[in-house]
Amino acid sequence: MTRYSSPRNDGGIVFGFVILGIGVLLLLKKIGIFIPTWVLTWPMILIAIGLFTLIKHEFKSLFGAFILFLGTYFLLKNEFHLAFSLDRYIFPVGLIVLGLYLITKKKKEQDLIRNIKADWQKSRKSKVDQPIGGDTNESDSSSSTSSFSSSTASGAASNMGGTSFSDTLNIDAILSGVNKRILSKNLKGGKLTAAFGGIDLDLTQADIQGPITIQVDVIFGGMKILVPPHWDIRTEVSNIAAGIEDKRIYRDTAIDPEKVVILKGTVLFGGLEIKSF
């Protein structure tokens, strides 16, 4: 059975400190201690969420960096009246950064697939060169290589939507929508990010071999996850100005204690919906 291991950075503890800090500031203000007004503004909330997400992902989260940038920009502009005159540039620059991110990510995936395929073909060739069963092995090798090429192309294309056999989720819906069905029988978890977009994820044909964790980050977007009725879904998601709805249909089907999905992450100005068939 796959063992569940906690991430190195405990997001719940970090978020707890954020809430604790806000509470302390409010208390100090109520008892008459001077607190700058900008400390309790909405851009500071974005900054706190951005830092929280970056710390949780060891400063490797595009989502956290984006939220931190937005919070810092609007704080400096609205509260400190710093005239950056960047409003008209934010959207096109954001698209450029997003495009570079997607191109780089896709290139890394293609390089990885190419290396795996080359190693596999090298291994098969070494077996074909053996004297036993020469023609038969060569025929099998050609057939297997063709099959491998087809499955590799299918796996590469699955990132764009549709059906995927991947054991690890890595779906980004940024200024777009993704509708994906997972068919893996050994799903190991992964990451879902929806920023100004939406994700529809169908896990009804998938299977898991023990507890898994799925990281969920939503900002100004929506996410719907369809799961089998016998899975145990545990939601540990922080929601701010957002809604989390569990619309699963509870039937007589017993919950399987081995099928545990832990949802962790942040939902900001968006929605997360969990359903079953």
Coordinates of C-alpha atoms in Angstrom, one line a residue:
M1 CA 0.0 0.0 0.0
T2 CA 1.2 3.5 -0.8
R3 CA 2.1 5.3 2.3
Y4 CA 1.0 8.9 2.7
S5 CA 3.8 11.2 3.7
S6 CA 3.3 14.8 4.8
P7 CA 4.9 17.6 2.7
R8 CA 8.0 19.2 4.0
N9 CA 6.2 22.6 4.5
D10 CA 3.0 22.2 6.4
G11 CA 0.6 24.7 4.8
G12 CA -1.9 24.4 7.6
I13 CA 0.6 25.7 10.1
V14 CA 1.6 28.6 7.9
F15 CA -2.0 29.6 7.3
G16 CA -2.6 29.3 11.0
F17 CA 0.1 31.8 11.7
V18 CA -1.4 34.2 9.0
I19 CA -4.8 34.0 10.7
L20 CA -3.1 34.5 14.1
G21 CA -1.3 37.6 12.9
I22 CA -4.5 39.1 11.5
G23 CA -6.3 38.4 14.8
V24 CA -3.5 40.0 16.9
L25 CA -3.5 43.1 14.6
L26 CA -7.3 43.5 15.0
L27 CA -7.1 43.1 18.8
L28 CA -4.3 45.7 19.0
K29 CA -6.4 48.1 17.0
K30 CA -9.5 47.6 19.1
I31 CA -7.6 48.4 22.3
G32 CA -6.3 51.7 20.9
I33 CA -2.8 50.8 19.7
F34 CA -1.9 52.5 16.4
I35 CA -1.9 50.1 13.5
P36 CA -1.3 51.6 10.0
T37 CA -4.5 51.4 7.9
W38 CA -2.8 49.7 5.0
V39 CA -2.0 46.6 7.1
L40 CA -5.6 45.6 7.1
T41 CA -6.4 46.2 3.4
W42 CA -7.4 43.7 0.8
P43 CA -4.0 43.9 -1.1
M44 CA -2.4 42.7 2.2
I45 CA -4.7 39.7 2.1
L46 CA -3.4 38.8 -1.4
I47 CA 0.2 39.3 -0.2
A48 CA -0.4 36.9 2.8
I49 CA -2.0 34.3 0.5
G50 CA 0.9 34.6 -2.0
L51 CA 3.5 34.2 0.7
F52 CA 1.5 31.3 2.3
T53 CA 1.4 29.5 -1.1
L54 CA 5.0 30.1 -1.9
I55 CA 6.2 28.8 1.4
K56 CA 4.0 25.8 1.1
H57 CA 5.5 25.0 -2.3
E58 CA 9.1 25.9 -1.4
F59 CA 8.9 29.1 -3.5
K60 CA 8.3 27.1 -6.7
S61 CA 4.6 28.1 -7.2
L62 CA 3.6 30.3 -10.2
F63 CA 0.2 30.7 -8.5
G64 CA 1.8 32.1 -5.3
A65 CA 4.2 34.4 -7.2
F66 CA 1.3 35.8 -9.3
I67 CA -0.9 36.5 -6.2
L68 CA 2.1 38.1 -4.3
F69 CA 2.8 40.4 -7.3
L70 CA -0.8 41.5 -7.6
G71 CA -1.0 42.2 -3.8
T72 CA 2.2 44.2 -3.8
Y73 CA 1.3 46.2 -6.9
F74 CA -2.1 47.3 -5.6
L75 CA -0.8 48.0 -2.1
L76 CA 1.9 50.3 -3.4
K77 CA -0.6 52.0 -5.8
N78 CA -3.6 52.4 -3.6
E79 CA -2.1 53.0 -0.2
F80 CA 1.2 54.6 -0.9
H81 CA 0.1 56.4 -4.1
L82 CA 3.1 55.3 -6.1
A83 CA 2.4 56.1 -9.7
F84 CA 3.8 53.1 -11.6
S85 CA 1.5 53.6 -14.7
L86 CA 1.6 49.9 -15.2
D87 CA -2.1 49.2 -15.4
R88 CA -2.2 49.0 -19.2
Y89 CA 0.8 46.7 -19.3
I90 CA -0.2 44.2 -16.6
F91 CA -2.5 42.1 -18.9
P92 CA -0.2 41.8 -21.9
V93 CA 2.9 41.2 -19.7
G94 CA 0.9 38.6 -17.8
L95 CA 0.1 36.8 -21.1
I96 CA 3.7 36.9 -22.2
V97 CA 4.9 35.4 -18.9
L98 CA 2.1 32.8 -19.1
G99 CA 3.1 31.9 -22.7
L100 CA 6.8 31.5 -21.7
Y101 CA 5.8 29.3 -18.8
L102 CA 3.7 27.0 -20.9
I103 CA 6.3 26.7 -23.7
T104 CA 9.1 25.9 -21.2
K105 CA 6.9 23.4 -19.4
K106 CA 5.9 21.7 -22.6
K107 CA 9.5 21.5 -23.9
K108 CA 10.6 19.8 -20.6
E109 CA 7.8 17.3 -21.0
Q110 CA 8.8 16.6 -24.7
D111 CA 12.5 16.2 -23.7
L112 CA 11.6 13.8 -21.0
I113 CA 9.4 11.7 -23.3
R114 CA 12.2 11.7 -26.0
N115 CA 14.8 10.5 -23.4
I116 CA 12.6 7.8 -22.1
K117 CA 11.8 6.6 -25.7
A118 CA 15.5 6.6 -26.6
D119 CA 16.5 4.5 -23.6
W120 CA 13.6 2.1 -24.2
Q121 CA 14.5 1.5 -27.8
K122 CA 18.2 1.1 -26.9
S123 CA 17.2 -1.6 -24.4
R124 CA 15.0 -3.4 -26.9
K125 CA 17.8 -3.3 -29.6
S126 CA 20.2 -5.0 -27.2
K127 CA 17.7 -7.8 -26.7
V128 CA 17.0 -8.1 -30.5
D129 CA 20.8 -8.5 -31.1
Q130 CA 20.8 -11.7 -29.1
P131 CA 21.0 -14.9 -31.3
I132 CA 18.0 -16.6 -29.7
G133 CA 14.7 -16.1 -31.6
G134 CA 16.1 -13.5 -34.0
D135 CA 13.3 -12.9 -36.4
T136 CA 10.5 -13.3 -33.9
N137 CA 12.1 -10.9 -31.4
E138 CA 12.7 -8.4 -34.2
S139 CA 9.1 -8.5 -35.2
D140 CA 8.0 -8.2 -31.6
S141 CA 10.3 -5.3 -31.1
S142 CA 8.9 -3.4 -34.1
S143 CA 5.4 -4.1 -32.8
S144 CA 6.3 -3.0 -29.3
T145 CA 8.1 0.1 -30.5
S146 CA 5.1 1.1 -32.5
S147 CA 2.8 0.5 -29.5
F148 CA 5.1 2.5 -27.3
S149 CA 5.2 5.4 -29.7
S150 CA 1.4 5.5 -29.9
S151 CA 1.1 5.4 -26.1
T152 CA 3.8 8.1 -25.7
A153 CA 2.0 10.4 -28.2
S154 CA -1.2 9.7 -26.4
G155 CA 0.3 10.6 -23.0
A156 CA 1.8 13.8 -24.4
A157 CA -1.5 14.9 -26.0
S158 CA -3.4 14.1 -22.8
N159 CA -2.1 17.2 -21.1
M160 CA -4.2 19.2 -23.5
G161 CA -7.5 17.7 -22.2
G162 CA -9.6 14.7 -22.9
T163 CA -8.4 11.3 -21.6
S164 CA -5.2 10.7 -19.6
F165 CA -3.5 7.5 -18.3
S166 CA -0.9 9.4 -16.3
D167 CA -0.4 8.4 -12.7
T168 CA 0.3 11.9 -11.6
L169 CA -2.0 14.9 -12.0
N170 CA -0.4 18.2 -13.2
I171 CA -3.2 20.3 -14.7
D172 CA -3.0 24.1 -15.2
A173 CA -6.1 26.1 -16.4
I174 CA -4.9 29.7 -16.7
L175 CA -7.2 31.9 -18.7
S176 CA -8.7 28.7 -20.1
G177 CA -10.8 25.7 -19.4
V178 CA -9.7 22.0 -19.0
N179 CA -12.0 19.0 -19.1
K180 CA -10.1 15.8 -18.4
R181 CA -10.9 12.2 -17.6
I182 CA -8.3 10.1 -15.7
L183 CA -8.0 6.4 -16.4
S184 CA -5.0 5.5 -14.3
K185 CA -5.4 2.5 -12.0
N186 CA -2.6 3.7 -9.7
L187 CA -3.2 7.4 -9.3
K188 CA -0.6 8.9 -7.0
G189 CA -2.0 12.5 -6.6
G190 CA -0.7 15.7 -8.0
K191 CA -1.5 19.4 -8.5
L192 CA -4.5 21.3 -10.0
T193 CA -4.3 25.0 -10.6
A194 CA -7.2 27.2 -12.0
A195 CA -6.5 30.9 -12.4
F196 CA -9.1 32.9 -14.2
G197 CA -10.2 29.5 -15.7
G198 CA -11.9 26.2 -14.8
I199 CA -11.1 22.5 -14.5
D200 CA -13.6 19.6 -14.8
L201 CA -11.8 16.5 -13.6
D202 CA -13.4 13.0 -13.9
L203 CA -11.9 10.4 -11.6
T204 CA -14.8 7.9 -11.8
Q205 CA -12.7 5.5 -14.0
A206 CA -9.5 5.9 -12.0
D207 CA -8.3 3.9 -9.0
I208 CA -5.9 4.5 -6.1
Q209 CA -3.8 2.1 -4.0
G210 CA -3.9 3.9 -0.7
P211 CA -4.1 7.5 0.5
I212 CA -3.1 10.2 -2.0
T213 CA -2.9 14.0 -1.8
I214 CA -4.1 16.4 -4.5
Q215 CA -3.0 20.1 -4.3
V216 CA -5.8 22.4 -5.3
D217 CA -5.2 26.1 -6.0
V218 CA -8.1 28.3 -7.4
I219 CA -8.2 32.0 -7.9
F220 CA -11.0 33.8 -9.7
G221 CA -12.0 30.4 -11.2
G222 CA -13.8 27.2 -10.6
M223 CA -13.1 23.5 -10.2
K224 CA -15.3 20.4 -10.3
I225 CA -14.0 17.0 -9.3
L226 CA -16.1 13.9 -10.0
V227 CA -15.1 10.9 -7.8
P228 CA -16.4 7.3 -7.2
P229 CA -18.9 7.1 -4.3
H230 CA -16.8 4.6 -2.3
W231 CA -13.8 7.0 -2.0
D232 CA -13.1 8.9 1.2
I233 CA -12.6 12.5 0.3
R234 CA -11.0 14.7 3.0
T235 CA -11.0 18.4 2.3
E236 CA -8.3 20.5 4.0
V237 CA -8.6 23.5 1.6
S238 CA -8.5 27.1 2.8
N239 CA -11.2 29.2 1.2
I240 CA -11.3 33.0 1.2
A241 CA -14.3 34.7 -0.4
A242 CA -15.0 31.4 -2.0
G243 CA -17.3 28.4 -1.8
I244 CA -16.5 24.7 -1.3
E245 CA -19.5 22.3 -2.0
D246 CA -19.6 18.6 -1.4
K247 CA -22.4 17.4 -3.6
R248 CA -21.6 13.7 -3.5
I249 CA -24.6 11.3 -3.6
Y250 CA -24.4 9.1 -0.5
R251 CA -25.7 5.6 -1.2
D252 CA -25.5 2.3 0.6
T253 CA -22.0 1.7 -0.8
A254 CA -19.5 1.4 2.0
I255 CA -16.6 3.8 2.1
D256 CA -13.3 1.9 1.3
P257 CA -10.7 2.9 4.0
E258 CA -8.0 2.3 1.5
K259 CA -9.3 4.8 -1.0
V260 CA -8.5 8.1 0.7
V261 CA -8.1 11.4 -1.2
I262 CA -6.8 14.4 0.7
L263 CA -7.5 17.8 -0.9
K264 CA -5.1 20.6 0.2
G265 CA -4.7 24.1 -1.1
T266 CA -6.4 27.5 -1.4
V267 CA -9.5 28.7 -3.1
L268 CA -9.7 32.5 -3.5
F269 CA -12.7 34.3 -5.1
G270 CA -13.7 31.0 -6.8
G271 CA -15.4 27.7 -6.2
L272 CA -14.6 24.0 -5.6
E273 CA -17.3 21.4 -6.2
I274 CA -17.0 17.7 -5.4
K275 CA -19.5 15.3 -6.9
S276 CA -20.1 11.5 -7.3
F277 CA -22.2 9.5 -9.7

